[in-house]
Amino acid sequence: METAFEFMQITDADILRCATYMFRDDARVWWNGAKAALNLTTLTWNGFKDVLYDKYFTVSTRTRLAREFLEIRQGNMSIAEYVKKFERGIYFVPMISGDPAEELKHFTEGLNAFIRKDVRLSGAKNFKDAVDQAMLSEKDRNDIIRES
């Protein structure tokens, strides 16, 4: 959803209306009560996520998710699986998600050694470049394995 919102260049107020429209059951009940205590005219998307995470992700859960993210390694995962897990976990570690250089560093350090080498040799400047290069490297390696 965030990618679509970013592409559409809509305001935080519109983003909040779109996101909360999707709430069902308990989330709808919670939001009806929570919005009464919030100033919706000044609430940002990040502020909303903080409120939502406080409700649905306890401190211990957020700590566990942050720890899992800090220890993430590609292992036997494909690049697509690793990227998905990486992107889900980064929300819980603001010291990395707020710094593009740290994000790139953490991503590349978690890659398998042979792919990490290719990504570093490519001179990837940001997370997107690193993902693109890692995908290419994985494809090349899979092609070599199939051919042999």
CSV table of C-alpha atoms in Angstrom, one decimal:
chain,number,residue,atom,x,y,z
A,1,MET,CA,0.0,0.0,0.0
A,2,GLU,CA,2.8,2.4,0.8
A,3,THR,CA,4.3,2.1,-2.6
A,4,ALA,CA,1.0,3.0,-4.2
A,5,PHE,CA,0.5,5.9,-1.9
A,6,GLU,CA,4.0,7.2,-2.7
A,7,PHE,CA,3.4,6.8,-6.4
A,8,MET,CA,0.0,8.7,-6.1
A,9,GLN,CA,1.6,11.5,-4.1
A,10,ILE,CA,-1.4,11.8,-1.8
A,11,THR,CA,-1.5,13.5,1.5
A,12,ASP,CA,-1.2,11.8,4.9
A,13,ALA,CA,-4.9,12.5,5.5
A,14,ASP,CA,-5.8,10.7,2.3
A,15,ILE,CA,-3.5,7.8,3.1
A,16,LEU,CA,-5.1,7.5,6.6
A,17,ARG,CA,-8.6,7.4,5.1
A,18,CYS,CA,-7.5,4.7,2.6
A,19,ALA,CA,-5.7,2.6,5.1
A,20,THR,CA,-8.4,2.7,7.8
A,21,TYR,CA,-11.1,2.0,5.2
A,22,MET,CA,-9.5,-1.5,5.0
A,23,PHE,CA,-10.0,-2.2,8.7
A,24,ARG,CA,-12.4,-5.0,9.6
A,25,ASP,CA,-13.7,-6.6,12.8
A,26,ASP,CA,-11.5,-5.9,15.8
A,27,ALA,CA,-9.3,-3.4,13.9
A,28,ARG,CA,-12.4,-1.4,13.0
A,29,VAL,CA,-13.6,-1.3,16.6
A,30,TRP,CA,-10.2,-0.3,17.8
A,31,TRP,CA,-9.8,2.5,15.2
A,32,ASN,CA,-13.3,3.9,16.1
A,33,GLY,CA,-12.1,4.4,19.7
A,34,ALA,CA,-8.5,5.4,18.9
A,35,LYS,CA,-9.3,8.1,16.4
A,36,ALA,CA,-11.3,10.0,19.1
A,37,ALA,CA,-8.1,10.4,21.1
A,38,LEU,CA,-6.0,11.6,18.1
A,39,ASN,CA,-5.8,14.8,16.2
A,40,LEU,CA,-6.5,13.6,12.7
A,41,THR,CA,-5.7,16.9,11.1
A,42,THR,CA,-2.1,16.7,12.2
A,43,LEU,CA,-1.6,12.9,12.3
A,44,THR,CA,1.1,11.8,9.9
A,45,TRP,CA,1.3,8.4,8.2
A,46,ASN,CA,4.4,7.5,10.4
A,47,GLY,CA,2.5,8.7,13.5
A,48,PHE,CA,-0.4,6.5,12.6
A,49,LYS,CA,1.9,3.5,12.1
A,50,ASP,CA,3.3,4.2,15.6
A,51,VAL,CA,-0.2,4.1,17.1
A,52,LEU,CA,-1.1,1.0,15.1
A,53,TYR,CA,2.1,-0.8,16.1
A,54,ASP,CA,1.7,0.1,19.7
A,55,LYS,CA,-1.7,-1.6,19.6
A,56,TYR,CA,-1.0,-4.7,17.5
A,57,PHE,CA,2.7,-5.3,18.2
A,58,THR,CA,3.6,-5.5,21.9
A,59,VAL,CA,7.0,-4.2,23.1
A,60,SER,CA,8.2,-7.8,23.4
A,61,THR,CA,7.0,-8.7,19.9
A,62,ARG,CA,8.7,-5.6,18.4
A,63,THR,CA,11.9,-6.4,20.3
A,64,ARG,CA,11.8,-10.0,19.0
A,65,LEU,CA,11.1,-8.8,15.4
A,66,ALA,CA,13.9,-6.2,15.7
A,67,ARG,CA,16.3,-8.9,16.9
A,68,GLU,CA,15.3,-11.3,14.1
A,69,PHE,CA,15.9,-8.5,11.6
A,70,LEU,CA,19.3,-7.7,13.0
A,71,GLU,CA,20.3,-11.4,12.7
A,72,ILE,CA,18.7,-11.9,9.2
A,73,ARG,CA,20.8,-13.9,6.8
A,74,GLN,CA,19.9,-15.1,3.3
A,75,GLY,CA,20.9,-18.7,4.0
A,76,ASN,CA,18.9,-21.0,1.7
A,77,MET,CA,16.4,-18.3,0.8
A,78,SER,CA,16.1,-17.0,-2.7
A,79,ILE,CA,16.9,-13.3,-3.2
A,80,ALA,CA,13.1,-12.6,-3.5
A,81,GLU,CA,12.4,-14.3,-0.2
A,82,TYR,CA,15.3,-12.6,1.5
A,83,VAL,CA,14.2,-9.2,0.2
A,84,LYS,CA,10.6,-9.8,1.4
A,85,LYS,CA,11.8,-10.8,4.9
A,86,PHE,CA,14.2,-7.9,5.0
A,87,GLU,CA,11.6,-5.3,4.0
A,88,ARG,CA,9.1,-6.7,6.5
A,89,GLY,CA,11.6,-6.6,9.3
A,90,ILE,CA,13.2,-3.2,8.7
A,91,TYR,CA,10.1,-1.3,10.1
A,92,PHE,CA,11.1,-2.5,13.5
A,93,VAL,CA,14.6,-1.1,13.4
A,94,PRO,CA,14.4,2.6,12.8
A,95,MET,CA,18.1,3.1,13.3
A,96,ILE,CA,18.6,1.2,10.1
A,97,SER,CA,15.4,2.1,8.2
A,98,GLY,CA,16.1,5.8,8.6
A,99,ASP,CA,19.6,5.6,7.2
A,100,PRO,CA,20.0,4.5,3.5
A,101,ALA,CA,23.7,3.6,4.0
A,102,GLU,CA,23.0,1.4,7.0
A,103,GLU,CA,20.1,-0.2,5.2
A,104,LEU,CA,22.4,-1.1,2.2
A,105,LYS,CA,25.1,-2.3,4.6
A,106,HIS,CA,22.8,-4.5,6.6
A,107,PHE,CA,21.2,-5.9,3.4
A,108,THR,CA,24.5,-6.8,1.8
A,109,GLU,CA,26.0,-8.3,5.0
A,110,GLY,CA,23.1,-10.7,5.1
A,111,LEU,CA,23.6,-12.0,1.6
A,112,ASN,CA,25.3,-15.3,0.8
A,113,ALA,CA,29.0,-14.8,0.3
A,114,PHE,CA,29.1,-15.3,-3.5
A,115,ILE,CA,26.2,-12.9,-4.1
A,116,ARG,CA,27.5,-10.4,-1.6
A,117,LYS,CA,30.8,-10.3,-3.5
A,118,ASP,CA,29.0,-9.6,-6.8
A,119,VAL,CA,26.9,-6.8,-5.2
A,120,ARG,CA,29.9,-5.2,-3.7
A,121,LEU,CA,31.9,-5.4,-7.0
A,122,SER,CA,28.9,-3.8,-8.8
A,123,GLY,CA,29.3,-0.7,-6.6
A,124,ALA,CA,25.6,-0.6,-5.6
A,125,LYS,CA,24.9,2.8,-4.2
A,126,ASN,CA,21.5,2.1,-2.5
A,127,PHE,CA,19.2,-0.7,-1.5
A,128,LYS,CA,17.4,-0.9,-4.8
A,129,ASP,CA,20.6,-1.1,-6.8
A,130,ALA,CA,21.8,-3.9,-4.4
A,131,VAL,CA,18.6,-5.8,-4.8
A,132,ASP,CA,18.8,-5.5,-8.6
A,133,GLN,CA,22.4,-6.7,-8.6
A,134,ALA,CA,21.7,-9.6,-6.2
A,135,MET,CA,18.8,-10.7,-8.4
A,136,LEU,CA,21.0,-10.7,-11.5
A,137,SER,CA,23.8,-12.5,-9.6
A,138,GLU,CA,21.3,-15.2,-8.5
A,139,LYS,CA,20.0,-15.6,-12.0
A,140,ASP,CA,23.5,-15.9,-13.4
A,141,ARG,CA,24.4,-18.5,-10.9
A,142,ASN,CA,21.2,-20.5,-11.4
A,143,ASP,CA,21.8,-20.4,-15.2
A,144,ILE,CA,25.4,-21.7,-14.7
A,145,ILE,CA,24.1,-24.5,-12.5
A,146,ARG,CA,21.4,-25.5,-15.0
A,147,GLU,CA,23.9,-25.5,-17.9
A,148,SER,CA,26.4,-27.7,-16.1
